[in-house]
Structure formats: C-alpha cells, structure tokens
Amino acid sequence: MRKNLRRYREIMFAKAMSSAIHECYKIRLLADNIL
C-alpha cells in the first residue's frame, strides 16, 4: 500500500510539472506574439 501511495504521488508530481511547463510555454508564445 505504501509503495502505491509513493508511486501515485510521483505520477501526480510529474503531471503537475508537465502542465506547469505547458502553461509557461503558452505564456511565452503569447508574449512573443505581443512583442
């Protein structure tokens, strides 16, 4: 059970990181278009 919880947290962390990177990329594209 404990192993699964750790794995679940790792997956959630990876998802959060990838979505944050995606958001940063989108904001950067918008900034490039504005400037």
GROMACS .gro file of N, CA and C in nm:
model
  105
    1MET      N    1   0.084  -0.121   0.000
    1MET     CA    2   0.000   0.000   0.000
    1MET      C    3   0.087   0.125   0.000
    2ARG      N    4   0.191   0.123   0.084
    2ARG     CA    5   0.276   0.239   0.096
    2ARG      C    6   0.348   0.268  -0.037
    3LYS      N    7   0.392   0.162  -0.104
    3LYS     CA    8   0.461   0.178  -0.233
    3LYS      C    9   0.369   0.244  -0.335
    4ASN      N   10   0.243   0.200  -0.338
    4ASN     CA   11   0.147   0.255  -0.433
    4ASN      C   12   0.126   0.404  -0.408
    5LEU      N   13   0.120   0.442  -0.282
    5LEU     CA   14   0.099   0.582  -0.248
    5LEU      C   15   0.215   0.667  -0.299
    6ARG      N   16   0.338   0.616  -0.281
    6ARG     CA   17   0.454   0.691  -0.327
    6ARG      C   18   0.452   0.704  -0.479
    7ARG      N   19   0.417   0.595  -0.545
    7ARG     CA   20   0.410   0.597  -0.691
    7ARG      C   21   0.303   0.695  -0.738
    8TYR      N   22   0.189   0.697  -0.669
    8TYR     CA   23   0.079   0.788  -0.703
    8TYR      C   24   0.126   0.932  -0.689
    9ARG      N   25   0.198   0.962  -0.581
    9ARG     CA   26   0.248   1.098  -0.560
    9ARG      C   27   0.347   1.136  -0.668
   10GLU      N   28   0.433   1.041  -0.708
   10GLU     CA   29   0.529   1.069  -0.816
   10GLU      C   30   0.457   1.101  -0.946
   11ILE      N   31   0.354   1.024  -0.978
   11ILE     CA   32   0.277   1.046  -1.101
   11ILE      C   33   0.209   1.183  -1.096
   12MET      N   34   0.148   1.216  -0.984
   12MET     CA   35   0.080   1.345  -0.971
   12MET      C   36   0.179   1.459  -0.985
   13PHE      N   37   0.298   1.442  -0.926
   13PHE     CA   38   0.402   1.544  -0.934
   13PHE      C   39   0.445   1.562  -1.079
   14ALA      N   40   0.464   1.451  -1.150
   14ALA     CA   41   0.505   1.458  -1.290
   14ALA      C   42   0.399   1.527  -1.374
   15LYS      N   43   0.271   1.497  -1.348
   15LYS     CA   44   0.162   1.562  -1.422
   15LYS      C   45   0.160   1.711  -1.395
   16ALA      N   46   0.177   1.748  -1.268
   16ALA     CA   47   0.177   1.891  -1.233
   16ALA      C   48   0.292   1.963  -1.301
   17MET      N   49   0.409   1.899  -1.302
   17MET     CA   50   0.527   1.960  -1.366
   17MET      C   51   0.502   1.979  -1.515
   18SER      N   52   0.451   1.878  -1.582
   18SER     CA   53   0.430   1.888  -1.726
   18SER      C   54   0.324   1.994  -1.760
   19SER      N   55   0.220   2.004  -1.677
   19SER     CA   56   0.118   2.105  -1.705
   19SER      C   57   0.173   2.244  -1.678
   20ALA      N   58   0.258   2.259  -1.575
   20ALA     CA   59   0.319   2.388  -1.546
   20ALA      C   60   0.411   2.430  -1.661
   21ILE      N   61   0.488   2.335  -1.712
   21ILE     CA   62   0.577   2.364  -1.825
   21ILE      C   63   0.493   2.405  -1.946
   22HIS      N   64   0.383   2.336  -1.968
   22HIS     CA   65   0.294   2.368  -2.079
   22HIS      C   66   0.240   2.510  -2.066
   23GLU      N   67   0.199   2.548  -1.944
   23GLU     CA   68   0.148   2.683  -1.921
   23GLU      C   69   0.256   2.787  -1.948
   24CYS      N   70   0.377   2.762  -1.900
   24CYS     CA   71   0.488   2.856  -1.923
   24CYS      C   72   0.513   2.872  -2.073
   25TYR      N   73   0.507   2.762  -2.145
   25TYR     CA   74   0.530   2.764  -2.289
   25TYR      C   75   0.424   2.848  -2.359
   26LYS      N   76   0.297   2.829  -2.317
   26LYS     CA   77   0.187   2.905  -2.376
   26LYS      C   78   0.204   3.054  -2.350
   27ILE      N   79   0.239   3.090  -2.225
   27ILE     CA   80   0.259   3.230  -2.189
   27ILE      C   81   0.373   3.289  -2.271
   28ARG      N   82   0.479   3.211  -2.291
   28ARG     CA   83   0.593   3.259  -2.368
   28ARG      C   84   0.553   3.284  -2.514
   29LEU      N   85   0.472   3.194  -2.570
   29LEU     CA   86   0.425   3.214  -2.707
   29LEU      C   87   0.341   3.342  -2.717
   30LEU      N   88   0.254   3.363  -2.619
   30LEU     CA   89   0.171   3.484  -2.619
   30LEU      C   90   0.259   3.608  -2.610
   31ALA      N   91   0.358   3.604  -2.523
   31ALA     CA   92   0.448   3.719  -2.507
   31ALA      C   93   0.524   3.745  -2.638
   32ASP      N   94   0.567   3.638  -2.705
   32ASP     CA   95   0.637   3.655  -2.833
   32ASP      C   96   0.546   3.720  -2.936
   33ASN      N   97   0.419   3.685  -2.936
   33ASN     CA   98   0.325   3.743  -3.031
   33ASN      C   99   0.300   3.890  -3.003
   34ILE      N  100   0.294   3.926  -2.874
   34ILE     CA  101   0.268   4.065  -2.836
   34ILE      C  102   0.387   4.154  -2.868
   35LEU      N  103   0.509   4.105  -2.837
   35LEU     CA  104   0.628   4.188  -2.856
   35LEU      C  105   0.674   4.194  -3.001
   0.00000   0.00000   0.00000
